[in-house]
Structure formats: C-alpha cells, structure tokens
Coordinates of C-alpha atoms and ligand atoms in Angstrom, one line a residue:
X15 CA 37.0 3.9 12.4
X16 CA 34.8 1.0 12.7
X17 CA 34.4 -1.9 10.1
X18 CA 31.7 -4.1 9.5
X19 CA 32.6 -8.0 7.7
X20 CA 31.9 -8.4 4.3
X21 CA 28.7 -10.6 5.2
X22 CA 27.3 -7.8 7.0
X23 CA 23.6 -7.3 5.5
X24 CA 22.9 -3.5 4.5
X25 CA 19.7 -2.4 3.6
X26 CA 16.8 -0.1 3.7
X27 CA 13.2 -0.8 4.4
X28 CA 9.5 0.1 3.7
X29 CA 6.3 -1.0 4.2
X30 CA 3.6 -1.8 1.6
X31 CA 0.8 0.8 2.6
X32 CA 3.1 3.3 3.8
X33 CA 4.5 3.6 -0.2
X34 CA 2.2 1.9 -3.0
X35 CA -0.5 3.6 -3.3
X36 CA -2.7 2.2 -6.3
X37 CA -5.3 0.9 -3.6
X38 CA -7.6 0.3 -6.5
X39 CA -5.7 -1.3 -8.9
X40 CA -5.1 -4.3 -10.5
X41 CA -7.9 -6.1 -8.7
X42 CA -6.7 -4.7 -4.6
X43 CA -9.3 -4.3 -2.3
X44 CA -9.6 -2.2 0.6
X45 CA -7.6 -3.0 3.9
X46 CA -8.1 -1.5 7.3
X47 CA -6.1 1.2 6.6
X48 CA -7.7 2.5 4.1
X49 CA -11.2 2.5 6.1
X50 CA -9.3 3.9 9.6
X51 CA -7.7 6.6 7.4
X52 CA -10.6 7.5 5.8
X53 CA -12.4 7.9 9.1
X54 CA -12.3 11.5 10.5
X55 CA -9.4 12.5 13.0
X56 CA -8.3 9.2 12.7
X57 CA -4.9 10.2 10.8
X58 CA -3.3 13.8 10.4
X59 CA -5.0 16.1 8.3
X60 CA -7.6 13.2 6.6
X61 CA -4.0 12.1 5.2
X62 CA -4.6 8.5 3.7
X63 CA -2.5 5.5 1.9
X64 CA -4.5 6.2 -1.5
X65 CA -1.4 7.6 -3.4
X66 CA 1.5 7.8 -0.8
X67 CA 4.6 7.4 -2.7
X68 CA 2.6 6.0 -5.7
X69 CA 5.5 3.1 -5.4
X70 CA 3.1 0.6 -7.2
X71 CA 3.7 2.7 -10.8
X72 CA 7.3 4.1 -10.2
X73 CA 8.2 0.8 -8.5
X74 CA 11.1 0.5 -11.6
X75 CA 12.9 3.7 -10.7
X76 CA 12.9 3.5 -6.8
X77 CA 14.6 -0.4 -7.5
X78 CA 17.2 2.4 -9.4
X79 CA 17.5 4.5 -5.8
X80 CA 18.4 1.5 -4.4
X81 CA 21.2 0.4 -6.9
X82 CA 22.6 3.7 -6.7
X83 CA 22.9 3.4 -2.7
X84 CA 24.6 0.0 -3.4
X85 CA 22.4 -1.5 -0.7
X86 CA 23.0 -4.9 0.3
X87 CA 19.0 -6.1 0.6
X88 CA 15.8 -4.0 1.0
X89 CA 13.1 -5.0 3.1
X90 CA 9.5 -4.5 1.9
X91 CA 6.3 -5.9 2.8
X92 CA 3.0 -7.9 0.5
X93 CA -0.7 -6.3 0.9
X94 CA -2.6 -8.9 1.7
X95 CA -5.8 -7.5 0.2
X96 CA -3.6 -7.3 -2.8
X97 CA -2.9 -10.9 -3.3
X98 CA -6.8 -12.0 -1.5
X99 CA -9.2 -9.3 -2.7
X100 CA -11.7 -11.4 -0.8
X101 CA -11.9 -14.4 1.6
X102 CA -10.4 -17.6 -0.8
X103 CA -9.9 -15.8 -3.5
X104 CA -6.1 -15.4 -4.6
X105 CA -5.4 -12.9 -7.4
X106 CA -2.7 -13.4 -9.8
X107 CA -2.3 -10.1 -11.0
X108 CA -1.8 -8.6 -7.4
X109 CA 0.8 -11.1 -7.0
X110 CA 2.4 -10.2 -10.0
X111 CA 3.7 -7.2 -8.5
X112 CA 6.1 -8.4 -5.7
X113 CA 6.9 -11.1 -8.4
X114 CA 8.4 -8.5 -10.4
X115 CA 9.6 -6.5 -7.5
X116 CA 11.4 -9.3 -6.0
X117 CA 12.9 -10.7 -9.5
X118 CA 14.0 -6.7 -10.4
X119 CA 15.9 -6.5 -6.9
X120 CA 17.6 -10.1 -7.3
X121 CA 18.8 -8.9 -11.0
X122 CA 20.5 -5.9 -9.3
X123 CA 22.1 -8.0 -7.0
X124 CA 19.8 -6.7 -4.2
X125 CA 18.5 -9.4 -1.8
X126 CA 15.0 -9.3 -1.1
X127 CA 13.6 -9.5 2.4
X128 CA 10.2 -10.0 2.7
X129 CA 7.4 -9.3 5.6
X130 CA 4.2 -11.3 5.4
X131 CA 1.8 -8.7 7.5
X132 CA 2.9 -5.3 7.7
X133 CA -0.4 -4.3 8.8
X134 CA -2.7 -3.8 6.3
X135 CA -5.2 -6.5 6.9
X136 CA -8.3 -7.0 4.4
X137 CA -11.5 -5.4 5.3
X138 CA -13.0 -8.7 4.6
X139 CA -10.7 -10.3 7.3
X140 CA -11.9 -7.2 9.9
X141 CA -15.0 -8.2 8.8
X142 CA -14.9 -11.6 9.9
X143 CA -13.5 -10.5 13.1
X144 CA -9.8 -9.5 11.9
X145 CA -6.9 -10.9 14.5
X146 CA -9.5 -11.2 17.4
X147 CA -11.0 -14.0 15.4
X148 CA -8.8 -17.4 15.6
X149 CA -9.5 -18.2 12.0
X150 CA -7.3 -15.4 11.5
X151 CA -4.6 -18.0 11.7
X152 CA -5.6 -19.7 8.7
X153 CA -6.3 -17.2 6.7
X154 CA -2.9 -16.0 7.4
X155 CA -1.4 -19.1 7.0
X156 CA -3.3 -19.4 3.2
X157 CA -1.9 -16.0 2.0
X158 CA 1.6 -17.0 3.5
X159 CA 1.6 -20.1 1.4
X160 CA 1.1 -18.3 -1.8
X161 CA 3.6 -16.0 -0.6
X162 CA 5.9 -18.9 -0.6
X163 CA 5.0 -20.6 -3.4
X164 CA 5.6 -17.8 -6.3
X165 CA 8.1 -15.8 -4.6
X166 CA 10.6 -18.3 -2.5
X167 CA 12.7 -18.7 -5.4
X168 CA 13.5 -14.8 -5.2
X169 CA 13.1 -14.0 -1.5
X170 CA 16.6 -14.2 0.8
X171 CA 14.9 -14.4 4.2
X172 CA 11.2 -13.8 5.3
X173 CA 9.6 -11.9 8.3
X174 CA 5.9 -13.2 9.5
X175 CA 5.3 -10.1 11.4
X176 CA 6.3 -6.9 12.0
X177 CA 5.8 -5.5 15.4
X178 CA 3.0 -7.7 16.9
X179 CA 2.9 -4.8 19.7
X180 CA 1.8 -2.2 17.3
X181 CA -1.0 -4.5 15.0
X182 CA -2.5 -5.8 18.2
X183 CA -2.1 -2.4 21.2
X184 CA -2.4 0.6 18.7
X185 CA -4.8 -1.2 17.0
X186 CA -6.8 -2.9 19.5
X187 CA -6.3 -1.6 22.6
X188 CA -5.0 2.2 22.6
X189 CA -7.1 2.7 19.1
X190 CA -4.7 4.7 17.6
X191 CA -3.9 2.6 14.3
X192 CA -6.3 0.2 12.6
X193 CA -9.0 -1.0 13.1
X194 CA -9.1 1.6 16.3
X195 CA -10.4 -0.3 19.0
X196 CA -10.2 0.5 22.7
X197 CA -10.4 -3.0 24.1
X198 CA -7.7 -4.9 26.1
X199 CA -9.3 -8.2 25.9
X200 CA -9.5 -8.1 21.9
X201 CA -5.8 -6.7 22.3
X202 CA -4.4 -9.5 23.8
X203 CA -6.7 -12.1 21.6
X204 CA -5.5 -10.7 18.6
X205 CA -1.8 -10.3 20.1
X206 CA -2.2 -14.2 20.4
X207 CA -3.1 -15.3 17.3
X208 CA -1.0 -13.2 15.7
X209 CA 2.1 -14.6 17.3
X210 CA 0.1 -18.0 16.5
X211 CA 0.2 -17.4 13.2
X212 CA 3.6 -16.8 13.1
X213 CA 4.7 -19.9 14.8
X214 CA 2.5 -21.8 12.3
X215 CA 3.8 -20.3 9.9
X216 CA 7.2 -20.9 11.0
X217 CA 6.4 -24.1 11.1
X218 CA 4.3 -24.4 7.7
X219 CA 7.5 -23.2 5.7
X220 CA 9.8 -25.7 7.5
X221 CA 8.0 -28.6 7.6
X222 CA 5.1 -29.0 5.1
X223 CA 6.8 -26.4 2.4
X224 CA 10.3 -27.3 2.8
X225 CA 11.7 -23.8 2.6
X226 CA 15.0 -23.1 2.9
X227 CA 15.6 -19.3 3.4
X228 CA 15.8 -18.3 7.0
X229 CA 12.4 -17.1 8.8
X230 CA 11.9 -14.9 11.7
X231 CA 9.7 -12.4 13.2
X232 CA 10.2 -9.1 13.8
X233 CA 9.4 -6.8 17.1
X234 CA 9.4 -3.5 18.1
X235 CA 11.4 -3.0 21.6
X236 CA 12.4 -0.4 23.9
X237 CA 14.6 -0.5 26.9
X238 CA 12.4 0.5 30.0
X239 CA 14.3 2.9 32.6
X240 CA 12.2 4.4 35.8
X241 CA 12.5 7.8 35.7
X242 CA 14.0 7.3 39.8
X243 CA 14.5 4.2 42.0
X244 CA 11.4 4.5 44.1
X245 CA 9.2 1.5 44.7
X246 CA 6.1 3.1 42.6
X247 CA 8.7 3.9 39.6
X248 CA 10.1 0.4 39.5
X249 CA 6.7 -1.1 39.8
X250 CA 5.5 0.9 36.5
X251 CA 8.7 0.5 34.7
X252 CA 8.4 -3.2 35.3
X253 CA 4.7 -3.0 34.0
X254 CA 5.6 -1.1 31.1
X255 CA 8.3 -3.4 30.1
X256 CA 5.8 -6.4 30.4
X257 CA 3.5 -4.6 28.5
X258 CA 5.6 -3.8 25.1
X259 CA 8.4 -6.0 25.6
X260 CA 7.9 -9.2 27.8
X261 CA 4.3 -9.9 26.9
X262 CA 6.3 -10.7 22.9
X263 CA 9.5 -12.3 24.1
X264 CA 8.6 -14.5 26.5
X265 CA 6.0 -16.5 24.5
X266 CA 8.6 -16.5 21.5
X267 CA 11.7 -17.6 23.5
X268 CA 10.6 -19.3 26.6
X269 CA 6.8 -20.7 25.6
X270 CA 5.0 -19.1 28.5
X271 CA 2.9 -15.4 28.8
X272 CA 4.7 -13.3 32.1
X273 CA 2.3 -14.1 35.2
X274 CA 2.9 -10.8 36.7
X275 CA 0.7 -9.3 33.3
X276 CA -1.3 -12.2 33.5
X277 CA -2.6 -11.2 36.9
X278 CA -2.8 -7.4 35.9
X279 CA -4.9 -7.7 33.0
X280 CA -7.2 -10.2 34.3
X281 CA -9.5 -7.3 35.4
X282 CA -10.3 -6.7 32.0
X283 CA -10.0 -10.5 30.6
X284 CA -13.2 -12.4 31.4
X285 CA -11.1 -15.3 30.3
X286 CA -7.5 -17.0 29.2
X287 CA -9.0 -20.1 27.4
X288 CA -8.1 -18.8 23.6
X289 CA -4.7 -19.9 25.0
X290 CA -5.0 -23.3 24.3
X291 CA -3.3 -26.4 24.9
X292 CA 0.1 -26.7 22.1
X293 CA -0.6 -22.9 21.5
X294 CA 2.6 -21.7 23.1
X295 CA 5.2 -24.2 22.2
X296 CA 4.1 -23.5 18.2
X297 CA 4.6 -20.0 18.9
X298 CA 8.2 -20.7 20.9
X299 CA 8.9 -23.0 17.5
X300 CA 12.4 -22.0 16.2
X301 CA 13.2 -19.8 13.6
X302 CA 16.4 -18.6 12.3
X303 CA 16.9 -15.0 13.0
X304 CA 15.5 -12.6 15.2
X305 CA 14.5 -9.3 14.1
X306 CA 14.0 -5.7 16.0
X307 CA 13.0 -2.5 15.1
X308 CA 14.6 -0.2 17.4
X309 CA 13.9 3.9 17.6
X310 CA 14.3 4.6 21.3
X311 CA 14.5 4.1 25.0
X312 CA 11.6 4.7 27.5
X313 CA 11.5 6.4 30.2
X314 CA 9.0 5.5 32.4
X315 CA 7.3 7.2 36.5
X316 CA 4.3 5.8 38.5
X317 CA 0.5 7.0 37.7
X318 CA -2.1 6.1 39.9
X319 CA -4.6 7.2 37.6
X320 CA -3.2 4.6 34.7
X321 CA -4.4 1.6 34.6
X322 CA -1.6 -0.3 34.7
X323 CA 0.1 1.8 36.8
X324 CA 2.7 4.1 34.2
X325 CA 3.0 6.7 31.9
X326 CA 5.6 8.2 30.3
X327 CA 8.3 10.6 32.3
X328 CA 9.8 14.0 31.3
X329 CA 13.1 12.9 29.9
X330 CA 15.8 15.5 29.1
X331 CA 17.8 13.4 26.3
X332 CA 17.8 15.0 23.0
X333 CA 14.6 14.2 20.6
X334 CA 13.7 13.1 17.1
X335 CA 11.0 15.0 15.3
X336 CA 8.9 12.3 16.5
X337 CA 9.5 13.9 20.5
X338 CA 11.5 10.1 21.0
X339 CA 14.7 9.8 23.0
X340 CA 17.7 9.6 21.0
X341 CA 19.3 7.0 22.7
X342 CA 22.0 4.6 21.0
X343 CA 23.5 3.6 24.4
X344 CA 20.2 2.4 25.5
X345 CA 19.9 0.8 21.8
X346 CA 23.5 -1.5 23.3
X347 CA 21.7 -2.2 26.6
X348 CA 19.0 -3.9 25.3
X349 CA 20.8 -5.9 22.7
X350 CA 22.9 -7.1 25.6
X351 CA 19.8 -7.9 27.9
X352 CA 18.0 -9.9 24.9
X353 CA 21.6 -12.1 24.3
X354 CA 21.7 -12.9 28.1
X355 CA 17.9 -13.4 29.0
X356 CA 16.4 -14.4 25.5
X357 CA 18.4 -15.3 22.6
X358 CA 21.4 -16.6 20.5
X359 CA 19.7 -16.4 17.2
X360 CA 21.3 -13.9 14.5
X361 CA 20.1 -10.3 15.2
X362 CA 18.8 -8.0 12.4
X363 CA 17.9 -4.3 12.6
X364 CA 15.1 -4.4 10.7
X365 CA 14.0 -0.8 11.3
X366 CA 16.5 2.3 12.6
X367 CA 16.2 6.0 11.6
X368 CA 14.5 8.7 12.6
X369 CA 11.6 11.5 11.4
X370 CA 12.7 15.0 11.1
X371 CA 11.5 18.4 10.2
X372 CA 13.1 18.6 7.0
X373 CA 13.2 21.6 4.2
X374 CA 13.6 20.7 0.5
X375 CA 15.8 24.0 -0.7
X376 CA 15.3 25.1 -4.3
X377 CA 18.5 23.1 -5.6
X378 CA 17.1 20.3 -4.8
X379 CA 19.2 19.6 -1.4
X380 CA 17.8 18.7 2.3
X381 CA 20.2 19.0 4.8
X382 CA 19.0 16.5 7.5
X383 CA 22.1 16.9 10.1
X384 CA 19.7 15.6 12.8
X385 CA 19.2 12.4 10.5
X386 CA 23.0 12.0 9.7
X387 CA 24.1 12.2 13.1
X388 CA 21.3 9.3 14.3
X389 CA 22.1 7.2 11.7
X390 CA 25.8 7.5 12.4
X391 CA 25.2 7.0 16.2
X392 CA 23.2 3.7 15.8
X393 CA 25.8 2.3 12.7
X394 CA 28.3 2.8 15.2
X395 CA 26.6 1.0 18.0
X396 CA 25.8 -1.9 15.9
X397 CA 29.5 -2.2 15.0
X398 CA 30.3 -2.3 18.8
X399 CA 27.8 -4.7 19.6
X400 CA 29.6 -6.8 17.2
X401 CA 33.3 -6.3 18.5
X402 CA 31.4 -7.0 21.8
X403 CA 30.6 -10.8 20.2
X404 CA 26.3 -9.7 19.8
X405 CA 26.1 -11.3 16.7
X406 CA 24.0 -8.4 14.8
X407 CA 23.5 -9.9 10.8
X408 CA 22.5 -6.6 9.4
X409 CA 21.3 -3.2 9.6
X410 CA 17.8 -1.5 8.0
X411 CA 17.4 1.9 7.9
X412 CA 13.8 3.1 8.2
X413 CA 12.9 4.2 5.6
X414 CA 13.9 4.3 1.9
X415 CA 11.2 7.0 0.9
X416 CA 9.2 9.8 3.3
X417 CA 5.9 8.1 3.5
X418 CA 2.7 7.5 4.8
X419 CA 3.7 7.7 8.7
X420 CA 0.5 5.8 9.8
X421 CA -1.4 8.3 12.7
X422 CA 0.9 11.1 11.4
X423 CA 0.3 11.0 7.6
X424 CA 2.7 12.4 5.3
X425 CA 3.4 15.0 8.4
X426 CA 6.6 12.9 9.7
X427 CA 9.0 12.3 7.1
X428 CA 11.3 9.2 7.9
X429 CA 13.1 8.8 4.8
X430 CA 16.6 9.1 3.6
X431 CA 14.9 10.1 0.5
X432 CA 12.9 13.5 0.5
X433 CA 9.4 12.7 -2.0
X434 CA 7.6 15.9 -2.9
X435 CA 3.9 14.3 -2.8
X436 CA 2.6 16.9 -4.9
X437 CA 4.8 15.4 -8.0
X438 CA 5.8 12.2 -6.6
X439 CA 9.9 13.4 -7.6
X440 CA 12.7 12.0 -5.3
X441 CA 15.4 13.6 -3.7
X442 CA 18.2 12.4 -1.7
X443 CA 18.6 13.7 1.4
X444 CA 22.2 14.0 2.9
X445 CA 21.9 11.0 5.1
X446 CA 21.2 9.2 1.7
X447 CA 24.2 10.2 0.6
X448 CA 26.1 9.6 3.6
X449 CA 24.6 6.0 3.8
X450 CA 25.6 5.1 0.6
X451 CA 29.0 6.1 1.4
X452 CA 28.7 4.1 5.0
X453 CA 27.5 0.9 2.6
X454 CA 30.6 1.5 0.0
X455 CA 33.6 1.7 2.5
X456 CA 31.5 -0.8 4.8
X457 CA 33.0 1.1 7.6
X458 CA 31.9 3.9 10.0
Ligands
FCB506 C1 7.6 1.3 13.0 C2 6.8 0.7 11.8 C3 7.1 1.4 10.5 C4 7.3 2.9 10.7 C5 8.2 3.2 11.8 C6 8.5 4.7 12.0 O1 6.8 1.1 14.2 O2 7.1 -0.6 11.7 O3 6.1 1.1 9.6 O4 6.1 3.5 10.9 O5 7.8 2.7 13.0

C-alpha cells in the first residue's frame, strides 16, 4: 500500500466548453468552437458545445458530485467570450457565474483551481487575427485581469494556459481543433504569443496585481521513444520530441526556442522577427508550480514522406479507447527527465484518465475496469515518484463528467461520471467510486 501526505492535492477537472453549454446565455457570445463545430466534418457526427453537459444550469448539483467524491480541489476553466462578449466589453453577468462557482466550491471546502484559456477563444478575437495576431497578448492580459480581480479572493492557484501545443498545432497547424488552420508559420506565431501571454501574465499577477496564490501553466507532454535505434528513428524521435515537447519547455525553463527546430521549420517561416527582443525572458519569468497533462507515451519511426521527418509507429502496448499507449512507466520517465533537465518547481497532474467504450446497464451501473485499472496505475506512479523525492503536489483526474471530447464529440467518454446527454442525468461510474475511496483512505 502506498500513501500519499495529507497536503497532497486531489482533484478532478473539466474544461468550460467541453461541459456548460448555455452558449447563448446570459449575454455569451460565440467562440471558435462553436463556429469549428458547427462547420461540417469538422467534429464527430456535427457533435457541438451547444448543450454538452448543460453544466451552466445544473452547475449546483455537479458542486454536490464533487462533495460526495470528497475531492480535495477541482479544476475548471472561464469562457472568455463569456466574460468579453465583444472586444472591451466585460460582462458582469457572465462573470457572475464562476463567481458563484468558485464561492459554492470554497463553502464545500473544495479549492478552486482555475485556467484562464482553455481554448475557447472569442470569435471576435479570431476575427481580429485570434493568437496569430500579437494584440492577442493584451487582450488576454485584459480578460486575465478581471479574472483576478472578482475571483482571486476565491481561487487557490491559477493556470494561464492549458496545453499551448494543442491551441496553437491542432489548431493552427494540423487543423484539427479550432480555428482549423493548416499553417506552420501561424502555428508557431500563435504558439508564441501564447506563451507571451502567459509570461505577462505571470508577471501582471505578481507585480502590478500583487496576487498571492501560486500561478503556473500547464502542458501537455509525452515521452518520445524510436520505435528502434537506427539513425533515421532517432533523428524523427528527436524531431518529434522538439516538436510537442521541447519547442514548450525550453522557452519556459531555459529562455531560448531549440535551434535544431529552428532550422527545420525555417522552410516554412519566412521570418523569426515576432520573437522580439525581452520576449523570451518574460516568457522564462517564474512561476510557482508546473503543471502537465499526461495520457501517454509516443512511439515514434522515420518517414521520408513527413515533413519533419516522423510519424507515429505500430506500438504493441495495450490502448485506451482513444487507440493511446497505456504507459504509466513512461508517465515516471518523463517526470524524471523534466526534474533533471528542466525543473524544481512543484509538479501537478492537471489532467490523467482515460476514454473508454463504456455501457450504461439498466441499474444504473457502468463497469469501467479499463478506467479503474488506468487510474490505479497512474495513482500509483505518482506515489512513487514521490518516495523517489519528484515532488508531485497533486493529482487531477480527467474528467469529472463525459463531455464534449473536442474532434470526437460526445463519441469518447472521459469521465468518471457516465452523463446520458439525452436527459443530462449522472451516473457514477466504478472508477468514481473507486476514486472516492482512493481520496478517503489517501492511500493506493
Ligand atoms: C487534453 C485536453 C482536455 C481533454 C483531454 C482528453 O488534451 O486538455 O480538454 O480533451 O485532453
């Protein structure tokens, strides 16, 4: 049996337009994801954010699903078009929402842990140029503020950013999330003033603000492997790793973007002068915890026919529903590779779980072995990283609720709690239950 200390931060987490719903209400106006999802064969089945868990008007008893599973925090994210229907315009009543939310959760002795940008950037904003635009930086840094301002007093720590990677590559460059663009050069613009933003922010809530919670960002990693140890598979696994990993750390933790991607992308970057001069040490500013959202390892071979040189290689490890490598060993490895090459800050899981095909039965039961047996497997690593002196703050399983699973719709379910979207009731799936009792005896 493993345990975890009694400062060890439990939690669950969601993301505001995978849950709310409500896109029209209360004054909200559209964000990207509600134009990409509303674009044919964009998302699964013309799937789209306009109800989703309808969170927004049941937001009172899913606070009441997360008393009963006696989590420590719960992580949740602020639509921006929400709280700044239009350019300069900042709307009380959208606010008034996450005010609630956030006063609700600290009543229940739940601490609230708060992401900025979660995805769903205003139309307007796209309009305007969106990320690629480096205005974006103050507009981000105007909705942050207010974020601040009414909701400091409830919040226990804040996240700028989740998963840079994923807002700026899927968005940008592969054009599989919004706003669906196939572009590496407005990829890696809008990858830099996103991280921008963050260190201004950073910076904004430390200095100017004089907040006193702890700040961070959070990204998504996976630990590249070559699928053999041939020059070609090393070469591509070193790409790949540049590509979703290093291209985020090393500005963050060392100040500087890796040279070796540098010189690959330059084919398509007519340009690097949007980096400019005091850019990358406010981005390499310092916060006060680190956060990653961790689902699996890559395995990686040599293409000639990719650009960059790799793609993904047949791996025989066993698979979430989402076809990723279960892979909690992996999981250790890279926690030990980001203590010795990047960082001694405080880690948080701010993401773990997995997607499954699950089956509602008529009592009301879901059986998710596959779930309960990846959520067991990643607890238990965390609590060995810790005998092992990594320092690992807290834990977050993805996700509360099954939810709007971006590309995928409501086809992948990732939550611990099984929704019926036809009449919005909750269930709780076995790994709910098992996670509560994980939370209670604070041991594994
Ligand atoms: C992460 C996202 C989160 C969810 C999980 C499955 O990349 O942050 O919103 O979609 O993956």
């Amino acid at each position: 049996m493993k345990k975890f200390s009694q400062d060890f931060i439990f939690g669950t987490a969601t993301s505001s337009y995978q849950i709310e719903g409500a896109v029209t209400q209360d004054g909200r106006t559209p964000s990207i994801w509600d134009t990409f999802s509303k674009t044919p064969g964009k998302v699964w089945g013309g799937d789209t954010g306009d109800i989703a868990c309808d969170h927004y008007n049941r937001v009172e008893e899913d606070i009441q699903i997360l008393k009963e599973l006696g989590v420590d925090s719960y992580r949740f994210s602020i639509a921006w078009p929400r709280v700044f229907p239009a350019k300069g315009q900042y709307n009380a009543k959208g606010m008034e929402f996450y005010k609630n939310l956030a006063r609700r959760l600290v009543e229940e002795n739940i601490q609230p842990f708060v992401t900025i940008y979660h995805w769903d950037l205003p139309q307007w904003a796209h309009e305007l140029g969106g990320w690629v635009n480096r205005e974006s930086v103050e507009w981000f840094e105007e909705f942050s503020l207010k974020c601040f301002e009414e909701l400091d007093e409830y919040v226990a720590k804040w996240i700028t950013h989740n998963e840079p990677w994923c807002a700026a590559m899927l968005g940008y460059h592969q054009g599989e999330h919004a706003p669906g663009h196939t572009n590496l050069d407005e990829a890696i613009r809008a990858a830099h003033h996103i991280l921008l933003s963050h260190g201004r922010v950073v910076q904004m809530y430390k200095e100017s603000y004089k907040g006193t919670k702890e700040i961070g960002i959070t990204l998504n990693l996976s630990p590249v492997y070559a699928a053999s140890t041939s020059a070609n598979d090393q070469l591509a696994a070193n790409n790949f790793d540049g590509y979703l990993n290093r291209w985020f750390l090393e500005p963050i933790f060392k100040g500087s973007y890796p040279v070796d991607m540098m010189n690959l992308y330059s084919k398509y970057i007519y340009s690097y002068d949007f980096i400019q001069e005091g850019d990358l040490e406010t981005i390499s500013c310092p916060s006060d915890f680190f956060g990653i959202n961790f689902y699996n390892r890559a395995l990686i071979e040599f293409s000639s026919a990719a650009d960059f040189m790799f793609k993904p290689a047949y791996s025989d490890y066993p698979k979430s529903g989402m076809g990723w490598d279960i892979s909690p060993n992996e999981f250790k490895e890279l926690i030990h590779r980001l203590r010795e090459e990047y960082t001694t800050l405080p880690i948080y899981i701010t993401e773990n779980g997995a997607a499954f095909d699950d089956r509602l039965e008529e009592n009301g039961s879901v059986h998710d072995e596959g779930r309960v047996d990846y959520v067991e497997k990643h607890i238990t690593a965390v609590a060995e990283l810790n005998e092992e002196g990594m320092n690992v703050a807290g834990y977050y399983l993805w996700s509360l609720l099954d939810n709007f699973e971006w590309a995928f719709g409501y086809e992948k379910r990732f939550g611990i709690i099984f929704v019926d979207f036809n009449t919005q009731t909750r269930y709780w799936k076995d790994s709910a239950k098992r996670y509560a009792e994980i939370v209670r005896n604070r041991s594994i």
